[in-house]
XYZ file of C-alpha atoms in Angstrom:
721
model
C 81.939 76.178 -99.230
C 82.167 79.557 -97.332
C 83.912 82.590 -99.105
C 85.846 85.032 -97.327
C 86.746 88.188 -99.261
C 89.771 90.196 -98.036
C 91.696 93.368 -99.428
C 95.408 91.998 -100.066
C 96.314 88.789 -101.962
C 99.000 88.593 -99.335
C 96.524 87.475 -96.659
C 95.163 84.508 -98.597
C 97.829 81.948 -97.739
C 97.839 82.963 -94.013
C 93.984 82.966 -93.557
C 93.478 79.919 -95.728
C 95.815 77.978 -93.562
C 93.721 79.179 -90.404
C 90.396 78.485 -91.880
C 90.942 75.246 -93.453
C 89.424 73.222 -96.597
C 85.628 74.172 -96.055
C 86.725 77.842 -96.699
C 87.997 79.872 -99.800
C 89.660 83.139 -99.202
C 89.689 85.581 -102.219
C 91.125 89.125 -102.580
C 89.385 92.302 -103.998
C 93.033 93.602 -104.506
C 91.831 96.956 -102.994
C 89.041 98.968 -104.279
C 86.883 97.499 -107.123
C 85.310 100.807 -107.851
C 86.301 104.442 -108.001
C 85.466 107.732 -109.356
C 85.761 108.207 -113.161
C 89.168 109.698 -114.258
C 87.244 112.329 -116.358
C 84.856 114.813 -114.784
C 84.008 115.370 -111.075
C 81.885 112.205 -110.406
C 79.517 114.176 -108.167
C 77.404 117.160 -108.326
C 75.098 119.281 -106.028
C 72.674 119.387 -104.495
C 73.142 115.616 -103.363
C 76.566 115.125 -104.351
C 75.814 111.656 -105.064
C 79.222 109.781 -106.187
C 79.076 108.007 -109.590
C 81.378 105.327 -109.580
C 83.178 102.944 -112.325
C 84.334 99.527 -112.059
C 88.245 99.621 -111.573
C 88.737 95.750 -111.336
C 86.055 94.206 -113.672
C 88.137 90.883 -114.043
C 88.380 90.586 -110.309
C 84.515 91.349 -109.630
C 83.752 88.714 -112.426
C 85.894 86.075 -110.376
C 84.378 86.907 -107.037
C 80.721 86.980 -108.537
C 81.444 83.282 -109.415
C 82.787 82.359 -106.081
C 79.754 84.056 -104.335
C 77.321 82.039 -106.574
C 78.972 78.978 -105.419
C 79.368 79.920 -101.663
C 76.921 78.950 -99.014
C 77.813 82.249 -96.929
C 79.931 85.344 -98.180
C 82.031 87.211 -95.451
C 83.275 90.668 -96.231
C 86.811 91.104 -94.422
C 88.299 94.081 -95.763
C 90.426 96.039 -93.309
C 89.042 97.385 -90.026
C 88.916 101.225 -90.808
C 86.813 103.444 -93.005
C 88.410 102.648 -96.266
C 88.003 98.851 -95.635
C 84.416 99.367 -94.629
C 83.728 101.261 -97.902
C 85.499 98.437 -99.867
C 83.017 96.074 -98.175
C 80.367 98.298 -99.363
C 81.403 98.468 -102.959
C 81.755 94.678 -102.874
C 78.082 94.019 -101.573
C 76.860 96.546 -104.078
C 78.813 95.553 -107.273
C 78.202 91.850 -106.581
C 74.638 92.191 -105.668
C 74.960 90.471 -102.332
C 71.503 90.179 -100.882
C 72.982 88.057 -97.823
C 76.421 88.761 -96.535
C 78.488 88.949 -93.001
C 80.974 91.870 -92.478
C 83.684 90.687 -90.224
C 86.773 92.560 -88.753
C 89.798 91.356 -86.986
C 92.965 93.446 -85.929
C 95.432 90.485 -86.380
C 95.709 87.523 -88.559
C 95.735 84.956 -86.031
C 93.516 81.867 -85.477
C 92.349 83.324 -82.197
C 91.569 86.851 -83.766
C 90.093 85.777 -86.950
C 87.910 83.187 -85.313
C 86.745 86.020 -83.004
C 85.914 88.080 -85.851
C 83.949 85.518 -87.700
C 82.107 84.640 -84.392
C 80.871 88.382 -84.181
C 79.421 89.353 -87.597
C 77.643 92.518 -88.302
C 76.054 94.760 -91.059
C 78.294 97.298 -93.056
C 78.348 100.575 -91.021
C 77.057 102.961 -93.593
C 78.304 105.721 -91.453
C 81.826 104.857 -91.768
C 81.302 104.213 -95.620
C 79.756 107.838 -95.688
C 82.798 109.163 -93.837
C 85.058 107.484 -96.243
C 82.967 108.947 -99.309
C 83.067 112.262 -97.736
C 86.811 112.274 -97.713
C 87.015 111.239 -101.223
C 84.435 113.917 -102.362
C 86.133 116.634 -100.594
C 89.524 115.600 -102.118
C 87.977 115.236 -105.699
C 86.481 118.847 -105.358
C 89.573 120.389 -104.064
C 91.814 118.656 -106.689
C 89.541 119.065 -109.575
C 87.994 122.325 -109.086
C 91.031 124.298 -108.153
C 93.943 122.859 -109.851
C 92.983 124.171 -113.414
C 92.477 127.575 -112.299
C 95.574 127.303 -110.027
C 97.873 126.319 -113.146
C 96.401 129.194 -115.287
C 97.048 131.524 -112.487
C 100.724 130.600 -111.888
C 101.141 129.811 -115.604
C 102.605 126.478 -114.915
C 101.254 123.244 -116.406
C 99.900 120.269 -114.089
C 100.006 122.191 -111.162
C 97.664 120.460 -108.595
C 96.052 121.485 -105.431
C 95.117 119.039 -102.593
C 93.048 119.581 -99.590
C 95.740 117.674 -97.125
C 98.985 117.787 -99.395
C 98.747 121.719 -99.890
C 98.647 122.360 -96.264
C 101.785 119.763 -95.869
C 103.662 121.868 -98.376
C 102.585 125.152 -96.674
C 104.130 123.834 -93.389
C 107.431 123.146 -95.150
C 107.480 126.545 -96.921
C 106.850 128.556 -93.789
C 109.481 126.926 -91.869
C 111.961 127.696 -94.865
C 111.038 131.176 -94.826
C 111.248 131.399 -91.126
C 115.087 129.959 -91.410
C 115.804 132.438 -94.137
C 114.625 135.504 -92.223
C 116.093 134.459 -89.043
C 118.809 136.760 -87.358
C 121.312 134.965 -85.512
C 122.173 136.670 -81.909
C 125.468 136.110 -80.391
C 125.259 135.871 -76.438
C 127.615 134.510 -73.739
C 127.471 132.112 -70.794
C 129.980 130.745 -68.334
C 131.119 127.236 -67.170
C 133.188 126.428 -64.175
C 134.954 123.106 -63.664
C 135.821 121.881 -60.358
C 137.903 119.127 -58.731
C 139.893 117.700 -61.630
C 141.726 114.389 -60.513
C 144.066 113.478 -63.469
C 143.525 110.156 -65.129
C 140.435 109.631 -62.690
C 138.082 112.098 -63.097
C 137.327 114.766 -65.280
C 135.706 116.791 -62.487
C 132.126 118.411 -62.094
C 130.726 121.644 -63.687
C 128.387 124.298 -62.847
C 126.850 126.678 -65.270
C 126.139 130.339 -64.608
C 122.356 131.302 -64.613
C 122.216 134.764 -66.026
C 118.564 135.138 -65.477
C 119.359 135.378 -61.756
C 120.117 139.133 -61.478
C 121.770 139.679 -64.785
C 119.057 140.104 -67.450
C 116.501 142.786 -67.561
C 112.836 141.580 -68.035
C 112.666 142.001 -71.630
C 116.166 140.531 -72.294
C 116.396 137.113 -73.275
C 120.248 136.499 -73.719
C 123.152 138.049 -72.156
C 125.226 140.150 -74.751
C 128.056 141.379 -72.641
C 131.333 139.467 -73.403
C 133.528 141.452 -70.938
C 131.213 140.909 -68.039
C 131.088 137.190 -68.955
C 134.867 137.257 -68.927
C 134.994 138.788 -65.401
C 132.366 136.215 -64.349
C 134.525 133.364 -65.647
C 137.445 134.710 -63.605
C 135.731 133.653 -60.300
C 137.578 130.888 -58.569
C 136.298 130.486 -55.051
C 132.407 130.142 -54.810
C 130.019 129.796 -51.880
C 127.970 126.907 -51.795
C 124.413 127.941 -51.458
C 122.433 124.782 -51.283
C 122.760 121.039 -52.308
C 119.614 119.132 -52.755
C 118.853 115.462 -53.783
C 115.805 114.209 -55.286
C 114.361 111.259 -57.250
C 113.607 111.700 -60.815
C 111.348 109.182 -62.668
C 110.880 108.488 -66.206
C 107.936 106.880 -67.543
C 108.340 104.399 -70.941
C 106.874 105.706 -74.285
C 103.678 104.478 -75.321
C 103.162 101.710 -77.931
C 103.360 102.595 -81.413
C 100.412 104.429 -83.402
C 100.767 104.806 -87.188
C 102.434 108.010 -86.798
C 105.021 107.358 -83.955
C 105.984 104.073 -85.816
C 106.737 106.022 -88.944
C 108.682 108.643 -86.916
C 110.689 105.936 -85.065
C 111.507 103.967 -87.996
C 112.591 107.116 -89.901
C 115.025 108.110 -86.877
C 116.290 104.732 -85.709
C 116.146 102.660 -89.050
C 116.270 105.593 -91.751
C 113.120 104.238 -93.414
C 110.734 106.576 -95.288
C 107.245 106.523 -94.148
C 106.206 104.645 -97.315
C 108.608 101.989 -96.909
C 107.522 101.703 -93.227
C 104.022 101.284 -94.174
C 104.917 98.501 -96.789
C 106.995 96.429 -94.491
C 103.992 96.940 -91.889
C 101.613 95.698 -93.988
C 103.773 92.467 -94.920
C 104.170 91.989 -91.186
C 100.361 92.287 -90.540
C 99.653 89.846 -93.657
C 101.935 87.257 -92.116
C 100.290 87.298 -88.793
C 103.032 88.859 -87.002
C 101.713 92.248 -85.686
C 98.263 93.806 -85.081
C 96.593 96.255 -87.732
C 99.053 98.765 -88.679
C 96.851 101.992 -89.123
C 95.696 103.235 -85.864
C 96.107 106.401 -83.552
C 95.295 104.527 -80.503
C 98.325 104.286 -78.098
C 96.651 101.830 -76.065
C 96.662 98.044 -75.912
C 93.762 95.474 -75.494
C 93.312 93.920 -71.926
C 94.125 90.578 -73.102
C 97.456 91.840 -74.780
C 98.562 93.699 -71.508
C 97.937 90.781 -69.453
C 100.133 88.458 -71.952
C 102.741 91.031 -72.080
C 102.808 91.475 -68.230
C 103.235 87.692 -67.762
C 105.859 87.656 -70.285
C 107.860 90.502 -68.476
C 107.485 88.856 -65.102
C 108.887 85.686 -66.350
C 111.839 87.282 -67.476
C 112.288 89.004 -64.101
C 111.857 92.389 -65.337
C 110.152 95.274 -63.154
C 106.446 95.859 -63.514
C 104.276 98.827 -62.098
C 101.643 97.793 -59.851
C 98.819 98.712 -62.260
C 98.818 98.187 -66.285
C 99.807 101.384 -68.197
C 97.016 103.201 -70.307
C 97.778 106.315 -72.142
C 95.817 109.207 -73.224
C 94.967 109.482 -76.826
C 95.158 112.871 -78.682
C 92.116 114.665 -79.489
C 89.968 113.240 -82.407
C 91.743 109.853 -82.310
C 89.836 106.999 -83.860
C 90.125 104.206 -81.332
C 88.295 101.543 -83.233
C 91.403 99.136 -82.509
C 94.611 98.991 -80.350
C 98.119 100.112 -80.806
C 100.528 98.298 -82.888
C 101.969 95.270 -81.311
C 103.357 91.730 -81.966
C 100.588 89.186 -82.003
C 102.882 86.923 -80.015
C 104.881 88.833 -77.820
C 107.304 85.748 -76.797
C 108.428 85.728 -80.433
C 111.712 87.826 -80.523
C 112.413 87.389 -84.195
C 110.419 86.751 -87.438
C 111.222 86.311 -91.197
C 108.843 86.691 -93.722
C 108.405 83.703 -96.252
C 108.573 85.957 -99.727
C 110.498 88.977 -100.578
C 113.906 90.138 -101.417
C 116.666 89.730 -98.941
C 117.094 93.197 -97.882
C 113.230 93.634 -97.487
C 113.086 90.593 -95.383
C 115.830 91.983 -93.370
C 114.237 95.310 -92.748
C 111.054 93.839 -91.959
C 112.863 91.926 -89.003
C 114.306 95.053 -87.886
C 110.966 96.933 -87.867
C 109.299 94.118 -85.877
C 112.101 94.297 -83.286
C 111.412 98.186 -82.904
C 107.774 97.300 -82.411
C 108.369 94.428 -79.957
C 110.824 96.549 -77.984
C 108.533 99.503 -77.854
C 105.599 97.144 -76.766
C 107.655 95.534 -74.017
C 108.800 98.814 -72.491
C 105.372 100.189 -72.442
C 104.479 97.778 -69.640
C 107.525 98.051 -67.646
C 108.047 100.070 -64.433
C 109.446 103.721 -64.511
C 113.370 104.169 -64.874
C 114.464 105.879 -61.662
C 117.435 108.468 -61.041
C 119.115 110.035 -58.230
C 119.296 113.655 -59.270
C 121.680 116.129 -57.183
C 121.402 119.910 -57.734
C 123.951 122.272 -56.183
C 123.652 126.218 -56.390
C 126.874 128.221 -55.755
C 127.571 131.951 -56.010
C 130.539 134.213 -56.335
C 130.862 138.145 -56.200
C 131.477 140.081 -59.403
C 131.973 143.904 -58.831
C 129.485 143.471 -55.909
C 126.990 141.722 -57.939
C 126.137 137.894 -57.157
C 126.705 135.411 -59.744
C 124.774 132.240 -59.230
C 125.838 128.939 -60.696
C 124.086 125.402 -60.851
C 125.639 122.015 -61.101
C 123.144 119.538 -61.989
C 123.804 115.610 -62.299
C 121.935 112.355 -62.080
C 122.767 108.677 -61.651
C 120.680 105.800 -62.885
C 119.341 103.847 -59.535
C 116.722 101.637 -61.126
C 116.752 100.937 -64.864
C 112.832 100.180 -65.268
C 111.919 99.798 -68.751
C 115.420 100.758 -69.986
C 116.339 97.148 -69.566
C 114.795 96.353 -72.676
C 115.174 99.627 -74.563
C 117.826 102.075 -73.603
C 116.787 105.003 -75.976
C 113.742 105.210 -77.854
C 114.738 106.788 -81.218
C 111.320 108.219 -81.788
C 111.879 110.586 -78.759
C 115.348 111.523 -79.888
C 114.544 115.184 -80.601
C 111.708 115.349 -78.084
C 113.362 114.280 -74.819
C 115.996 116.667 -73.005
C 118.854 114.585 -71.788
C 120.196 115.015 -68.364
C 124.080 115.966 -68.030
C 126.409 113.279 -67.160
C 127.890 115.304 -64.327
C 129.208 113.649 -61.078
C 128.303 116.446 -58.629
C 129.759 115.582 -55.144
C 127.584 115.843 -51.950
C 128.329 119.599 -50.926
C 127.505 121.225 -47.599
C 125.686 124.670 -47.845
C 128.021 127.231 -46.167
C 131.195 126.020 -47.299
C 133.089 126.960 -50.316
C 134.289 125.266 -53.501
C 137.107 126.348 -55.791
C 137.093 126.218 -59.554
C 140.296 125.138 -61.345
C 139.258 126.036 -64.636
C 136.736 128.219 -66.544
C 135.221 128.866 -69.960
C 133.186 131.601 -71.481
C 131.021 130.077 -73.976
C 130.203 131.987 -76.914
C 126.699 131.082 -78.382
C 124.550 131.852 -81.348
C 120.976 131.470 -81.631
C 119.819 128.995 -84.220
C 116.683 128.918 -86.451
C 114.257 126.167 -86.210
C 115.498 123.110 -88.073
C 113.938 122.146 -91.392
C 111.407 119.133 -91.290
C 112.252 115.722 -92.163
C 109.572 113.374 -93.152
C 109.131 112.007 -89.566
C 109.086 115.430 -88.074
C 106.755 116.838 -90.706
C 104.300 113.970 -89.936
C 104.561 114.870 -86.190
C 103.760 118.249 -87.015
C 100.569 117.337 -88.918
C 99.571 114.991 -86.445
C 99.765 117.721 -83.822
C 97.852 120.092 -85.993
C 95.006 117.625 -86.743
C 96.179 117.517 -90.496
C 95.290 114.106 -92.199
C 94.942 110.845 -90.426
C 97.066 107.642 -89.846
C 96.373 106.087 -93.311
C 97.368 109.203 -95.128
C 100.506 110.302 -93.958
C 102.807 108.058 -96.054
C 100.830 109.080 -99.303
C 101.173 112.690 -98.521
C 104.583 112.663 -98.198
C 104.876 110.855 -101.437
C 102.602 113.223 -103.152
C 104.501 116.245 -102.418
C 107.761 114.904 -103.365
C 106.536 113.437 -106.726
C 104.796 116.423 -107.740
C 108.090 118.446 -107.081
C 106.686 120.884 -104.343
C 109.638 119.701 -102.051
C 112.841 118.001 -102.323
C 114.969 116.085 -99.843
C 118.453 117.387 -98.950
C 120.445 115.726 -96.461
C 117.289 113.908 -94.882
C 115.536 117.289 -94.704
C 112.639 118.473 -96.679
C 112.995 121.857 -98.647
C 110.371 123.577 -100.662
C 111.126 123.840 -104.284
C 109.968 127.237 -106.196
C 107.252 125.500 -107.599
C 106.062 124.725 -104.111
C 106.538 128.185 -102.923
C 104.497 129.394 -105.944
C 101.741 126.921 -105.096
C 101.556 128.267 -101.566
C 101.639 131.952 -102.323
C 98.870 131.271 -104.987
C 96.494 129.571 -102.462
C 97.225 131.026 -99.287
C 94.670 133.810 -98.284
C 92.093 132.771 -100.709
C 91.171 129.108 -100.206
C 90.249 128.157 -96.690
C 91.736 124.459 -97.157
C 95.069 125.923 -96.764
C 94.263 127.367 -93.331
C 95.700 124.829 -91.119
C 92.923 125.340 -88.321
C 90.254 124.873 -91.126
C 92.040 121.686 -92.133
C 91.872 120.237 -88.796
C 88.241 121.345 -88.258
C 87.440 119.184 -91.556
C 88.974 116.141 -90.054
C 86.898 116.607 -86.979
C 83.613 116.813 -89.421
C 84.720 113.651 -91.127
C 84.713 112.163 -87.723
C 81.171 113.353 -86.970
C 80.083 111.757 -90.221
C 81.722 108.374 -88.969
C 79.977 108.658 -85.857
C 76.589 109.556 -87.538
C 76.407 113.277 -86.041
C 76.661 114.804 -89.544
C 75.196 113.597 -92.574
C 77.390 113.235 -95.758
C 75.590 115.676 -97.652
C 75.874 118.312 -95.024
C 79.548 117.695 -94.508
C 80.374 117.854 -98.357
C 77.590 120.648 -99.105
C 79.242 123.048 -96.611
C 82.826 122.550 -98.247
C 81.411 122.874 -101.570
C 79.768 126.057 -100.865
C 82.667 127.678 -99.322
C 85.178 126.255 -102.097
C 82.685 127.687 -104.943
C 82.645 130.975 -103.086
C 86.572 131.102 -102.868
C 87.194 129.819 -106.347
C 85.237 132.546 -107.987
C 87.233 135.208 -106.346
C 90.461 133.429 -107.071
C 89.288 133.263 -110.711
C 88.455 137.041 -110.761
C 91.728 137.813 -109.003
C 94.156 136.009 -111.376
C 92.425 134.765 -114.667
C 92.914 137.020 -117.667
C 89.571 138.047 -119.106
C 88.583 137.364 -122.538
C 89.499 140.723 -124.736
C 86.260 139.772 -126.834
C 83.585 139.101 -124.319
C 85.238 139.894 -120.781
C 84.554 136.097 -119.528
C 87.177 135.037 -117.259
C 85.919 131.549 -116.149
C 85.983 130.007 -119.761
C 88.782 131.758 -121.248
C 91.705 129.443 -121.392
C 95.459 129.173 -122.134
C 95.421 126.165 -124.369
C 98.919 124.708 -124.745
C 100.327 121.408 -125.551
C 103.855 120.632 -126.295
C 102.975 117.308 -127.723
C 100.461 118.477 -130.179
C 102.079 121.908 -130.796
C 99.274 124.061 -129.369
C 99.958 127.513 -127.985
C 96.815 129.871 -127.998
C 94.080 131.310 -126.095
C 90.407 130.414 -126.422
C 86.991 131.581 -125.128
C 84.319 128.706 -124.853
C 81.774 131.645 -124.009
C 82.159 133.525 -127.306
C 84.410 131.334 -129.509
C 87.128 133.991 -130.085
C 90.657 132.665 -130.293
C 93.910 134.781 -129.719
C 97.540 134.275 -130.305
C 99.635 133.680 -127.284
C 102.036 136.470 -126.333
C 104.686 135.199 -123.662
C 101.867 133.891 -121.720
C 99.237 136.468 -121.973
C 96.598 136.740 -124.773
C 97.741 138.635 -128.133
C 96.163 139.354 -131.147
C 92.893 137.938 -132.222
C 92.954 135.162 -134.791
C 90.824 135.561 -137.588
C 87.965 133.292 -137.964
C 88.921 130.194 -139.739
C 92.620 130.744 -139.320
C 94.404 127.690 -138.292
C 97.147 128.163 -135.504
C 100.802 127.487 -136.547
C 102.366 124.768 -134.488
C 106.109 124.719 -133.327
C 106.521 121.801 -135.844
C 108.408 122.605 -139.242
C 107.995 121.170 -142.771
C 110.603 118.678 -143.705
C 110.062 119.808 -147.269
C 110.512 123.657 -147.051
C 111.089 124.451 -143.358
C 108.185 126.532 -142.686
C 105.683 125.935 -139.687
C 102.999 123.226 -139.927
C 99.197 123.535 -139.178
C 97.247 120.863 -137.051
C 94.246 120.381 -139.057
C 91.185 118.551 -137.643
C 87.494 118.242 -138.308
C 84.780 116.084 -140.069
C 84.874 115.182 -143.886
C 82.476 117.132 -146.066
C 80.951 113.822 -147.283
C 80.653 112.803 -143.468
C 82.585 109.839 -143.911
C 84.629 110.366 -140.706
C 86.978 112.520 -139.012
C 90.403 113.868 -140.379
C 93.299 114.885 -138.193
C 96.724 115.460 -139.853
C 99.478 118.078 -140.420
C 99.794 120.187 -143.538
C 102.452 123.049 -144.532
C 101.288 126.294 -143.932
C 102.868 127.163 -147.188
C 99.987 126.174 -149.676
C 102.335 126.066 -152.919
C 104.319 123.394 -150.909
C 101.319 121.360 -150.056
C 103.113 118.823 -147.820
C 101.062 116.711 -145.663
C 101.893 114.457 -142.541
C 100.288 111.864 -140.511
C 99.488 112.702 -136.865
C 101.180 110.091 -134.820
C 100.858 110.432 -131.044
C 100.338 114.225 -131.718
C 103.512 114.721 -133.703
C 103.811 114.938 -137.528
C 105.018 111.819 -139.254
C 105.762 111.965 -143.066
C 103.646 109.732 -145.237
C 104.941 106.703 -146.490
C 105.122 106.349 -150.372
C 101.885 104.386 -151.430
C 102.423 101.035 -152.623
C 101.808 100.905 -156.437
C 100.205 97.948 -158.021
C 100.844 96.506 -161.607
C 97.503 97.358 -162.766
C 97.050 100.604 -164.730
C 94.399 103.341 -164.876
C 92.099 103.060 -167.761
C 91.601 106.584 -168.134
C 95.114 108.105 -167.887
C 97.422 105.110 -167.803
C 99.004 105.582 -164.545
C 99.628 102.838 -161.840
C 96.822 102.166 -159.358
C 97.156 102.343 -155.631
C 95.256 99.480 -153.546
C 93.135 100.725 -150.604
C 91.516 98.619 -148.053
C 87.831 98.821 -147.538
C 85.883 98.836 -143.994
C 84.515 95.242 -144.586
C 87.953 93.821 -145.354
C 87.989 94.205 -149.090
C 90.007 96.562 -151.375
C 89.349 99.269 -153.990
C 91.796 101.067 -156.192
C 92.562 104.705 -156.638
C 94.444 106.235 -159.481
C 97.976 107.487 -158.703
C 97.402 110.475 -160.425
C 94.882 111.994 -157.883
C 93.947 114.781 -157.793
C 94.142 115.244 -161.487
C 92.586 111.809 -162.022
C 90.049 110.888 -159.874
C 89.015 107.485 -161.229
C 88.442 104.659 -158.644
C 87.811 100.973 -159.140
C 86.466 98.158 -156.997
C 88.594 95.255 -156.278
C 87.359 91.795 -157.413
C 87.810 88.514 -155.005
C 91.022 87.731 -156.821
C 92.285 91.165 -155.930
C 92.433 92.573 -159.486
C 90.583 95.920 -160.325
C 86.927 95.476 -161.617
C 87.441 97.420 -164.881
C 83.808 96.319 -165.905
C 82.178 98.315 -163.321
C 81.701 102.162 -163.976
C 84.580 104.077 -162.396
C 83.644 106.135 -159.139
C 84.435 109.631 -159.311
């Protein structure tokens, strides 16, 4: 038996069908080890990551299968994360012999090709993934605590990539708020209206040609615009015809797929990636995490052959695209594995999920087909006209185009992902005019315009902005969108992202102090991670640079924002300790041990040594505040943790249940009596499963009796005091 270990259980059935009975396919269910929840999990100078097992049951099962297998193949996903998962599996399972295999599509051909080309684990890719994990851990764990204390909000978190994303949204919102609109004017003339046949053709005035000063952007004189609109007879200066070509968009990368699905199908990035994952696991599309817009040579050949069979126009040479700077081109763009399949259906899932997966597949397929077709060709006609206004020439332009050869538009008339990035040409039936002649306008309009601020970001446009700035990578975009929304740094209003006061507070606290909020710095760190993956920079060098800078910045941040301990002046170890669940609200210094009452979010009077902080919980018996008492019993028998009334005369006590006081239940009295005072005895369990008896007259009577096997008190033994 040969064992193939993949990441997702969703791939098992498809792969098992491909490989046959001599193979066993099992899944790691993602990462089997991770950094500990408590502590950083790494320390200088070597920053070695300390891992804990997150799926011991999975590892146990895989270890048993590995012992039975003749060969073990590690087939986690073909990216840095997948490489790290394979390394963790090798290390945790103690594999001395293994084969690392990758494929970008779950088809018989691709999987077999991957199995025929095994290799060792690429430790540079593993170190790059570890470096990203280390940077994110350091940023989140080191900065979040001081950040929360500085802005006086609980559970405030900083993120190496998520915080810059919030900054982009905040800065756009503030630009919108501060924007001052300018009212300006334009003129449009309408020519040759033929009733019930033609709406005529239009010409637009060009104020930049002689009517605006060099430093002037808009025409602000409404009266002058009215005079220009009064023109009726205009001289034809020129009329030119030319050809315009529009190339098809590139095949989908992870980012452009998320944008197109958002615009065309109204899917959130997280949903798009979930659907794409299922399509990939079912063998319908290639690997969905990529920033390469290019297809493999074999795929291009198949696509061109299919298009040719349909009679669709093809360019002379296959199309390729220039990747953005820093793109990781380990695998091709997202495409169907079988281009001839026009509709797909997932075998499992809810009806709406299956329907949405089919819609996403259709989007991917049409984009893939269009990418290899010929340009769309337009006939464009541009006419220039002019008229005299008080001795000054007003120049107009009439521009229109007609589709001559549809090219790629035979399969995709409009690509939703380009909806706000491609300027549409006017639909304007400009006639063949002759220079030197005149044209008569039949109508005119002064167009009052107002400048508008840049629009808010949608999730799709924010992803595009992050990609343009080099922030994050394909596998992280959906998670970033999810994080900044779930942590209430941004909210969605009518499909657009709006920063919350909490998000603005986050940005204001971090900008100017921490380098990871600088957008250029964030892009630079992505490049450094790429250098680690390429073996140009070591893991220690990459993480060490970031750590040194972060610690310097953190020190300045703490000095600027943290309150000093009134007793010793320490800022770093002086904390505001609060918990709604446990009723804590005071200031404490680990450096000198002093504690202080809280005074509206700032340290108040010093608490006397031994004094216990009053909680917000009130005594059910007398209504006074309760104290939370914890510590070690004097006899060393264990820890105590309970609530007690601050009024000693009241003396009420409460059990601590999940950080809240709960009244003691009345003890069950037995039928047995105390030999000393005659009061009923109370049975108590012992640690070894037995029983002992205490007097209900405690603390006045402190007699105790051991329990006998029949459950009765042993009166013959001396009482225990």
